[in-house]
Amino acid sequence: MEKDDISLEKTSVKDFFNKSDFIIPGYQRPYEWDSERIETLLNNFLEAFRSKEKVYLLGTIQLNNYELNSKSTYEIIDGHQRLTTLYLIKKHLGECPTINYSNQINGAKSIDDLIQKEKVYKDNYEFIGKYIDDSDIEHSQFNKFIDNNVIFIEITIKNCTSISDTLKIFDTLNTSGLKLDVKDIFKIEFTDFLSQTVQDSSEVIHDINKAYNNVLHPLSNDLDEVYCLKESDLLDAFRFLLISKMEKHQYATELKQSNSFFFERIFKNEINITVNYLDEFSALSECIKSTQIELFKRDQEEQTTTYDIVLGNSKELLDWSGYGRIKNLYYYLSYYFYVKINKQISKETINFCDAVINSIWRYCSLFRLAQRTITNGVLNDIGSILFDDLIDCENTEEYIKSVDRKLSENIDNLLRNDGNCFNYFTEIISKKGDVYGCRLPHLFMYLSYIEDVFEIGDKTIKNVKQEIGYGKNKGLEIEHIVSRKIAEKYSYEYVNSIGNLMYLSKNTNRRLGGKVEQYINEQDANTKDFVCKISEYKRDLNYAGSASVKAFLEKYEDNSNFIDDRNTKKIQFLKEIYKYDFLKNGFVKLNISN
């Protein structure tokens, strides 16, 4: 690159919008500014406007300039969020800049089109309108100020055709860095990788964006975001798919690798896999979409039992088990049968995936108590079962039995390395067992929370997922029902037992933070602390003020009886969950199978 290929100049908003064609490249993040960020920008503009400042500097805009169809085209590398927001502001002020605009992220040809069909554009445009109208400013003068007084420092490079090269240049120029996450980097590197054999990189980007969108919005009517995943879930499943096609394996290493490291090796041709990458990536995305739709149908149509709820949450339970990096093996399993059975996901497929992942999370959670060397053994066993044995699978029921049999055999093998972990498990699943002494408190509380949610009323799998894994209570924290400080004062022996622990959402837990100090020295501190936290717990489950809360509190007015009862109930629940065929031998040694 020559030095003349990089230019830097001061540009006003008006001059910038008078340029020729603009492209928002497909590897960019979608427009995602919220009302808070827009309000901050408008506050700054309004303050500068009223104080009659001559210049308001709005940072740098970074562009790649090249010829496309004999026209000078500007690819926006950095500045997409600010420029789109400026357009929305100017549109409300009565002047829409006339620009040739192509958004490769969603195929739009104008921002006006996006206002009509994309919620974030529509909501932001309406927010801007209300803000400006409530500010009682003269539109034409404010618009003139934005046109001439709001200034960018524009950095432009010319004719850089490689996406990764373009971003490397701007990463060097930009002292704060581009702050791209794994999904962005993957899109860029994957596009460059495929463009070595595919001529049109824009088609590659379009297919990758479509694949991402299938995962982010799997339902055609977008009824419930419970069934929307993240791009990282798709990348996990794609990594597992590629691992299954490798000739030589070190499963523990491959399953523990990060996506960024694994795909970097792919793109450097360090891993030799013969596969049509883009077709497989797109088909996997369609499979995940079909899987989520089938899960939605299942959860809407069927009332469930407690066991079914646990089964239906097997993916989330695997996440809590300490082996969360492999939870998206669920979608690798569904994809295997998606390809095998005429590209359809059926109820039987879902039942199969649930059963296999259910076995795996129980297996993983037991050995979460063990040392790191056993972790490698667990992952090697799982890799062998899923990537080797599945190839010869003809009958799903036989395969499930085979999984259980092999895991049962592996328990005995792993026990020879560290039998103490099972003794420790026995101690935890006891009336006074110290759950804080192990690596699994969140899993135990997750299981207990499922039981509590279901006990309150008839809940479907969907409802439980919304309460625990996806909804407003995401980010639950363990809380002592009777606080440690009070328990220490009264020599309370159950303080760290399962029965004295519960989940609270982060916001609720923070709100409770200072309350213990207010009554710790009062005579009825135990009861006050207990009643307060149980009420907040029920409020988290949307049962505040109901008859069930009143009855609940009346029944357990003596909080020591409550703890004793909840210990017994939770322990029994955990025993039932872990009393599973392939674990029979292990649980004989644990002495909790009866």
XYZ file of C-alpha atoms in Angstrom:
594
model
C 0.000 0.000 0.000
C 1.264 3.462 -0.940
C 1.173 6.391 1.469
C -1.203 8.231 -0.873
C -3.730 5.425 -0.379
C -4.521 6.716 3.116
C -6.057 10.156 3.607
C -7.285 12.117 6.597
C -9.529 15.160 6.464
C -12.064 17.184 8.415
C -15.625 16.669 7.147
C -18.970 18.218 8.130
C -22.167 16.174 8.283
C -23.507 17.962 5.199
C -20.363 17.288 3.163
C -20.271 13.689 4.264
C -23.831 12.947 3.167
C -23.086 14.561 -0.199
C -20.643 11.799 -1.083
C -21.574 9.184 -3.648
C -22.615 5.603 -2.763
C -22.430 4.140 0.735
C -22.236 0.482 1.708
C -22.694 -0.942 5.196
C -20.687 -4.177 4.780
C -22.246 -7.434 5.864
C -19.598 -8.193 8.482
C -20.619 -5.127 10.501
C -22.769 -5.360 13.597
C -26.430 -4.497 12.957
C -27.712 -1.092 14.034
C -28.220 -1.459 17.794
C -28.081 1.941 19.489
C -30.690 2.298 22.223
C -32.632 5.360 23.390
C -30.153 6.033 26.203
C -27.223 6.481 23.810
C -29.324 8.570 21.428
C -30.503 10.782 24.281
C -26.880 11.376 25.336
C -25.975 12.391 21.765
C -28.988 14.717 21.452
C -28.261 16.287 24.847
C -24.730 17.057 23.684
C -25.960 18.469 20.372
C -28.553 20.617 22.103
C -26.087 21.963 24.642
C -23.595 22.856 21.883
C -26.392 24.413 19.781
C -27.697 26.609 22.607
C -24.206 27.711 23.620
C -23.506 28.566 19.939
C -20.376 26.451 19.703
C -18.677 26.670 16.306
C -17.505 23.054 16.220
C -18.803 19.847 17.771
C -16.378 16.990 17.071
C -18.123 13.609 16.667
C -15.023 11.421 16.504
C -13.616 9.606 13.478
C -15.338 7.977 10.531
C -13.371 5.201 8.835
C -13.977 4.379 5.178
C -12.740 2.100 2.440
C -13.091 3.861 -0.927
C -13.156 1.896 -4.192
C -14.792 1.798 -7.604
C -17.944 -0.306 -7.957
C -19.837 -0.336 -11.274
C -17.864 2.734 -12.351
C -18.998 4.648 -9.266
C -16.965 5.864 -6.315
C -18.216 3.796 -3.363
C -17.549 4.280 0.330
C -17.627 1.220 2.576
C -18.244 2.312 6.165
C -15.793 0.497 8.421
C -16.441 2.475 11.600
C -19.250 4.962 12.161
C -22.315 3.005 11.084
C -24.208 3.577 14.368
C -23.567 7.339 14.495
C -24.285 7.959 10.804
C -27.562 6.042 10.886
C -28.622 7.977 13.991
C -27.715 11.269 12.284
C -29.880 10.321 9.319
C -32.833 9.625 11.631
C -32.308 12.998 13.355
C -32.144 14.891 10.066
C -35.193 13.051 8.742
C -37.262 14.253 11.689
C -35.923 17.763 11.243
C -37.437 17.746 7.761
C -34.412 17.043 5.584
C -33.615 13.530 4.429
C -30.145 13.424 2.888
C -30.261 12.027 -0.637
C -27.822 9.150 -0.461
C -27.326 5.928 -2.379
C -27.272 3.393 0.435
C -26.826 -0.353 0.545
C -26.974 -2.264 3.819
C -25.502 -5.716 3.208
C -26.422 -6.845 6.731
C -30.104 -7.142 5.840
C -30.231 -6.325 2.122
C -31.898 -2.926 2.574
C -31.522 -0.229 -0.079
C -32.421 2.721 2.143
C -32.701 3.680 5.795
C -36.318 4.683 5.137
C -37.071 1.050 4.234
C -35.523 -0.083 7.504
C -37.680 2.350 9.499
C -40.698 0.553 8.061
C -39.606 -3.026 8.751
C -36.993 -3.051 11.544
C -38.134 -2.352 15.109
C -34.913 -0.730 16.332
C -35.007 1.849 13.501
C -38.692 2.586 14.028
C -38.368 2.896 17.816
C -35.320 5.168 17.586
C -36.960 7.378 14.973
C -40.024 7.801 17.186
C -37.840 8.493 20.243
C -35.868 11.159 18.345
C -39.109 12.805 17.204
C -40.508 12.977 20.715
C -37.219 14.283 22.138
C -36.886 17.074 19.562
C -40.549 18.084 19.764
C -40.424 18.202 23.581
C -37.249 20.327 23.436
C -39.113 23.168 21.690
C -36.242 24.071 19.333
C -36.507 25.635 15.914
C -36.073 22.744 13.476
C -34.373 24.516 10.586
C -31.778 26.239 12.798
C -30.985 23.034 14.674
C -30.676 21.169 11.367
C -28.335 23.864 10.040
C -26.182 23.525 13.165
C -25.890 19.750 12.703
C -25.057 20.139 8.989
C -22.263 22.665 9.414
C -21.036 22.549 13.000
C -20.922 18.808 13.691
C -17.572 17.630 12.349
C -15.939 14.253 11.725
C -12.316 13.361 11.230
C -12.579 11.145 8.162
C -9.952 8.449 7.615
C -10.095 6.832 4.190
C -8.106 4.066 2.544
C -8.378 3.224 -1.141
C -8.979 -0.039 -2.953
C -8.410 -2.492 -0.116
C -10.209 -5.642 -1.261
C -9.500 -8.031 1.608
C -11.843 -7.656 4.568
C -9.286 -8.808 7.108
C -6.602 -6.533 5.591
C -8.985 -3.577 5.748
C -9.704 -4.156 9.404
C -6.057 -4.767 10.273
C -5.220 -1.347 8.818
C -7.948 0.381 10.797
C -7.087 -1.576 13.904
C -3.586 -0.098 13.617
C -4.958 3.408 13.052
C -7.503 3.174 15.823
C -5.815 3.382 19.233
C -8.917 2.083 20.991
C -9.160 -0.962 18.720
C -12.193 -2.201 16.825
C -13.369 -4.339 19.738
C -14.761 -7.052 17.504
C -16.024 -10.143 19.257
C -15.708 -13.775 18.133
C -18.813 -13.789 15.921
C -17.619 -10.667 14.047
C -14.106 -11.995 13.616
C -15.473 -15.344 12.462
C -17.627 -13.659 9.803
C -14.683 -11.665 8.497
C -12.172 -14.514 8.495
C -14.704 -17.024 7.164
C -15.565 -14.695 4.271
C -11.928 -14.195 3.347
C -11.300 -17.941 3.692
C -14.202 -18.840 1.383
C -13.429 -16.021 -1.040
C -10.245 -17.840 -1.986
C -12.463 -20.240 -3.940
C -15.720 -18.239 -4.271
C -15.626 -15.129 -6.440
C -18.375 -12.989 -4.897
C -17.697 -12.277 -1.226
C -20.986 -10.363 -0.926
C -22.925 -13.600 -1.525
C -20.856 -15.330 1.142
C -21.602 -12.529 3.613
C -25.297 -12.697 2.725
C -25.398 -16.440 3.469
C -23.529 -16.025 6.768
C -25.892 -13.225 7.846
C -28.887 -15.352 6.934
C -27.469 -18.208 8.997
C -26.947 -15.890 11.970
C -30.470 -14.505 11.605
C -32.007 -17.994 11.637
C -30.488 -18.533 15.060
C -31.336 -15.083 16.416
C -34.956 -15.201 15.190
C -35.934 -18.826 14.617
C -39.715 -18.362 14.716
C -41.382 -16.787 11.703
C -43.593 -14.649 13.947
C -40.925 -14.057 16.593
C -43.446 -14.889 19.295
C -41.039 -15.783 22.051
C -37.404 -14.860 22.501
C -36.985 -17.883 24.789
C -36.232 -19.811 21.597
C -33.786 -17.277 20.149
C -30.127 -18.177 20.530
C -26.883 -16.282 20.034
C -24.449 -16.437 17.150
C -22.023 -18.158 19.512
C -24.446 -21.101 19.799
C -24.290 -21.571 16.034
C -20.489 -21.329 16.077
C -20.302 -23.931 18.858
C -22.443 -26.363 16.869
C -20.420 -25.691 13.702
C -17.199 -26.418 15.590
C -18.630 -29.735 16.809
C -19.718 -30.580 13.273
C -16.222 -29.950 11.908
C -14.661 -31.938 14.764
C -16.839 -34.895 13.757
C -15.295 -34.773 10.259
C -11.673 -34.712 11.415
C -9.601 -37.839 10.822
C -7.535 -37.747 14.000
C -8.904 -36.695 17.355
C -7.885 -35.518 20.771
C -11.419 -34.987 21.981
C -10.610 -33.410 25.350
C -8.434 -30.784 23.657
C -10.887 -30.112 20.818
C -13.956 -29.855 23.040
C -12.219 -27.447 25.421
C -10.873 -25.194 22.665
C -12.410 -21.776 22.169
C -14.173 -21.060 18.902
C -11.712 -18.305 18.049
C -8.710 -20.628 18.405
C -10.343 -23.561 16.597
C -11.533 -21.556 13.588
C -8.266 -19.672 13.353
C -6.593 -23.032 12.772
C -9.218 -23.899 10.154
C -8.661 -20.643 8.270
C -4.903 -21.160 8.333
C -5.414 -24.646 6.890
C -3.806 -26.198 9.960
C -6.731 -28.629 10.189
C -7.438 -30.619 7.062
C -11.186 -31.217 6.638
C -12.841 -32.027 3.336
C -16.249 -30.364 3.515
C -18.334 -27.757 1.708
C -18.044 -25.253 4.540
C -20.683 -22.712 3.551
C -23.302 -25.308 2.608
C -22.785 -27.143 5.900
C -22.854 -23.875 7.867
C -26.113 -22.804 6.190
C -27.731 -26.232 6.587
C -26.745 -26.339 10.268
C -28.380 -22.953 10.780
C -31.603 -24.147 9.130
C -31.502 -27.235 11.332
C -31.168 -25.154 14.503
C -34.091 -23.018 13.366
C -36.193 -26.154 12.803
C -35.100 -27.537 16.165
C -36.159 -24.390 18.017
C -39.525 -24.377 16.237
C -40.099 -28.016 17.209
C -39.128 -27.237 20.804
C -41.589 -24.352 20.751
C -44.369 -26.681 19.572
C -43.506 -29.276 22.196
C -43.458 -26.756 25.012
C -46.707 -25.098 23.924
C -48.679 -28.274 23.432
C -47.644 -30.501 26.313
C -48.100 -30.063 30.032
C -45.165 -31.686 31.771
C -44.217 -33.593 34.873
C -41.297 -32.660 37.119
C -39.095 -35.211 35.388
C -40.071 -33.871 31.973
C -39.109 -30.373 33.048
C -35.659 -31.570 34.048
C -35.393 -33.491 30.793
C -36.481 -30.468 28.786
C -33.862 -28.322 30.478
C -31.023 -30.767 29.830
C -29.041 -28.254 27.730
C -29.219 -25.627 30.461
C -28.374 -28.183 33.132
C -25.284 -29.172 31.158
C -24.278 -25.508 31.200
C -24.566 -25.393 35.008
C -22.742 -28.703 35.442
C -19.355 -27.076 34.855
C -19.120 -28.400 31.292
C -21.012 -25.546 29.691
C -18.599 -25.325 26.766
C -20.178 -28.462 25.286
C -23.877 -27.695 25.882
C -24.491 -26.993 22.188
C -23.664 -30.592 21.369
C -27.471 -30.792 21.454
C -27.605 -29.086 18.036
C -24.888 -31.287 16.606
C -27.082 -34.270 17.517
C -30.175 -32.730 15.960
C -28.174 -31.858 12.819
C -26.966 -35.435 12.464
C -30.563 -36.640 12.190
C -31.630 -33.570 10.244
C -29.272 -34.661 7.467
C -30.121 -38.319 7.902
C -33.939 -37.999 7.834
C -34.770 -35.838 4.809
C -33.847 -32.538 6.477
C -36.685 -32.645 8.970
C -36.769 -32.257 12.724
C -39.476 -34.353 14.334
C -40.792 -34.839 17.841
C -38.822 -38.098 17.939
C -35.615 -36.212 17.125
C -36.206 -33.830 20.036
C -36.883 -36.732 22.402
C -33.671 -38.392 21.244
C -31.557 -35.250 21.721
C -33.071 -34.652 25.164
C -32.330 -38.218 26.261
C -28.686 -38.223 25.127
C -27.856 -34.768 26.517
C -29.717 -35.664 29.702
C -27.380 -38.616 30.209
C -24.336 -36.499 29.437
C -25.117 -33.689 31.896
C -25.670 -36.139 34.760
C -22.360 -37.779 33.929
C -20.525 -34.448 33.677
C -21.993 -33.031 36.872
C -20.852 -36.006 38.946
C -17.280 -35.633 37.806
C -17.344 -31.881 38.243
C -16.352 -32.771 41.803
C -13.260 -34.543 40.551
C -9.839 -33.230 39.604
C -8.812 -31.737 36.253
C -7.274 -34.993 34.998
C -10.687 -36.626 35.192
C -12.179 -33.718 33.235
C -10.076 -34.767 30.257
C -11.258 -38.339 30.657
C -14.903 -37.251 30.757
C -14.551 -35.198 27.559
C -12.696 -37.969 25.737
C -15.495 -40.398 26.625
C -18.176 -37.988 25.434
C -16.308 -37.276 22.205
C -15.986 -40.972 21.468
C -19.687 -41.577 22.112
C -20.900 -38.642 20.021
C -18.430 -38.549 17.156
C -17.430 -42.197 16.743
C -20.383 -44.289 17.881
C -23.011 -42.050 16.312
C -21.703 -42.782 12.823
C -22.864 -46.396 13.095
C -26.177 -45.479 14.721
C -29.214 -46.930 12.947
C -31.687 -47.150 15.834
C -32.063 -44.250 18.259
C -33.294 -46.379 21.151
C -30.346 -48.729 20.817
C -27.969 -45.784 20.632
C -29.390 -44.299 23.859
C -28.928 -47.664 25.611
C -25.386 -47.800 24.257
C -24.648 -44.316 25.637
C -25.931 -45.331 29.070
C -23.969 -48.578 29.041
C -20.694 -46.920 28.041
C -21.058 -44.125 30.575
C -21.774 -46.683 33.276
C -18.575 -48.545 32.352
C -16.636 -45.295 32.338
C -17.813 -44.463 35.852
C -16.002 -47.527 37.141
C -12.866 -46.624 35.181
C -12.827 -43.043 36.415
C -13.530 -44.086 40.001
C -10.196 -45.857 40.031
C -8.523 -42.486 39.466
C -10.470 -40.526 42.078
C -13.100 -42.349 44.113
C -13.160 -39.554 46.695
C -15.330 -37.369 44.495
C -18.251 -39.757 44.996
C -17.811 -39.815 48.750
C -17.866 -36.040 48.656
C -21.061 -36.127 46.632
C -22.674 -38.278 49.347
C -21.708 -35.738 51.996
C -23.280 -32.888 50.024
C -26.553 -34.746 49.426
C -27.218 -34.922 53.153
C -29.369 -32.995 55.561
C -26.555 -30.758 56.758
C -24.227 -31.128 53.795
C -22.123 -28.064 53.002
C -23.035 -27.303 49.410
C -20.532 -24.428 49.433
C -17.756 -26.931 49.931
C -18.143 -28.279 46.380
C -17.976 -26.970 42.826
C -21.667 -27.464 42.119
C -23.782 -25.068 44.224
C -25.352 -23.441 41.175
C -26.382 -26.754 39.655
C -28.022 -27.867 42.900
C -29.828 -24.551 43.274
C -30.876 -24.663 39.636
C -32.459 -28.069 40.174
C -34.132 -26.885 43.361
C -35.411 -23.768 41.614
C -36.987 -25.911 38.884
C -38.793 -27.873 41.574
C -39.993 -24.728 43.353
C -41.223 -23.087 40.157
C -43.116 -26.200 39.154
C -44.563 -26.692 42.644
C -46.219 -23.272 42.599
C -48.404 -24.066 39.608
C -48.718 -25.982 36.374
C -45.725 -24.811 34.372
C -44.564 -25.921 30.967
C -40.924 -26.407 30.032
C -41.079 -23.052 28.288
C -42.143 -21.286 31.485
C -39.296 -22.783 33.465
C -36.758 -21.796 30.838
C -38.101 -18.259 30.886
C -37.801 -18.044 34.665
C -34.353 -19.560 34.910
C -32.334 -19.451 31.726
C -33.639 -16.745 29.436
C -36.013 -14.270 31.033
C -35.868 -11.421 33.508
C -34.194 -13.580 36.141
C -31.207 -14.519 34.012
C -28.147 -14.095 36.162
C -29.571 -15.673 39.316
C -27.485 -15.549 42.475
C -27.401 -17.879 45.459
C -28.785 -16.329 48.652
C -28.909 -17.675 52.207
C -32.510 -17.670 53.452
C -31.258 -17.063 56.968
C -28.190 -14.880 56.589
C -24.764 -16.115 57.566
C -24.299 -13.295 60.077
C -27.522 -14.197 61.881
C -26.768 -17.911 61.647
C -23.314 -17.394 63.167
C -24.814 -15.401 66.021
C -27.317 -18.152 66.840
C -24.993 -21.091 65.971
C -27.311 -22.091 63.185
C -26.088 -25.487 61.952
C -27.829 -25.564 58.567
C -26.436 -22.286 57.274
C -24.664 -23.721 54.195
C -26.979 -26.647 53.595
C -29.148 -26.989 50.494
C -32.311 -26.181 52.443
C -31.021 -22.767 53.539
C -30.099 -21.681 50.018
C -32.249 -20.296 47.231
C -31.936 -18.316 44.028
C -32.751 -14.638 43.738
C -32.426 -12.452 40.683
C -29.494 -10.025 40.780
C -31.676 -6.939 41.181
C -33.612 -8.465 44.082
C -30.453 -9.672 45.764
C -28.847 -6.229 45.566
C -31.978 -4.643 46.984
C -31.847 -6.973 49.984
C -28.165 -6.303 50.615
C -28.499 -3.759 53.412
C -31.585 -5.125 55.143
C -29.842 -7.674 57.354
C -27.794 -4.957 59.031
C -31.003 -3.148 60.044
C -32.299 -5.897 62.319
C -29.374 -8.225 63.018
C -29.351 -7.321 66.717
C -33.132 -7.511 67.163
C -34.703 -10.392 69.023
C -36.721 -11.640 66.032
C -33.927 -11.157 63.484
C -34.266 -14.760 62.255
C -37.942 -14.416 61.432
C -37.618 -10.978 59.843
C -34.775 -12.122 57.634
C -36.602 -15.309 56.668
C -39.966 -13.660 55.882
C -38.321 -10.874 53.893
C -36.307 -13.219 51.682
C -39.056 -15.769 51.127
C -41.384 -12.944 50.086
C -38.786 -11.638 47.645
C -38.277 -15.161 46.315
C -41.969 -15.526 45.587
C -42.038 -12.045 44.085
C -39.304 -13.132 41.688
C -41.696 -15.878 40.607
C -44.526 -13.360 40.151
C -46.570 -14.621 43.099
C -46.250 -11.596 45.394
C -49.376 -10.960 47.476
C -51.120 -14.158 46.368
C -52.819 -16.619 48.658
C -50.049 -19.147 47.980
C -47.458 -16.791 49.498
C -49.567 -16.229 52.591
C -50.128 -19.953 53.046
C -46.456 -20.614 52.421
C -45.375 -18.190 55.139
C -48.003 -19.353 57.627
C -46.982 -22.979 57.164
C -43.323 -22.204 57.797
C -43.629 -19.490 60.433
C -40.938 -21.257 62.408
C -38.042 -20.887 59.962
C -36.034 -23.742 61.470
C -38.852 -26.116 60.512
C -38.841 -24.579 57.058
C -35.144 -25.256 56.599
C -35.501 -28.783 57.910
C -38.433 -29.498 55.588
C -36.766 -27.933 52.546
C -33.575 -29.902 53.169
C -35.509 -33.163 53.165
C -37.523 -32.193 50.114
C -34.592 -30.917 48.059
C -32.421 -33.904 48.920
C -35.169 -36.301 47.859
C -35.598 -34.368 44.631
C -31.879 -34.553 43.886
C -31.811 -38.270 44.634
C -34.650 -38.859 42.189
C -32.901 -36.828 39.490
C -29.624 -38.678 39.859
C -31.156 -42.153 40.241
C -30.644 -43.040 36.601
C -29.973 -46.391 34.932
C -26.443 -45.818 33.710
C -25.443 -44.433 37.109
C -26.753 -47.401 39.077
C -23.350 -48.821 39.999
C -21.994 -45.423 40.936
C -24.925 -44.697 43.180
C -24.663 -48.029 44.949
C -21.272 -46.758 46.085
C -22.879 -43.416 46.929
C -25.508 -45.195 49.005
C -28.328 -42.898 47.886
C -30.051 -45.110 45.326
C -32.768 -46.340 47.704
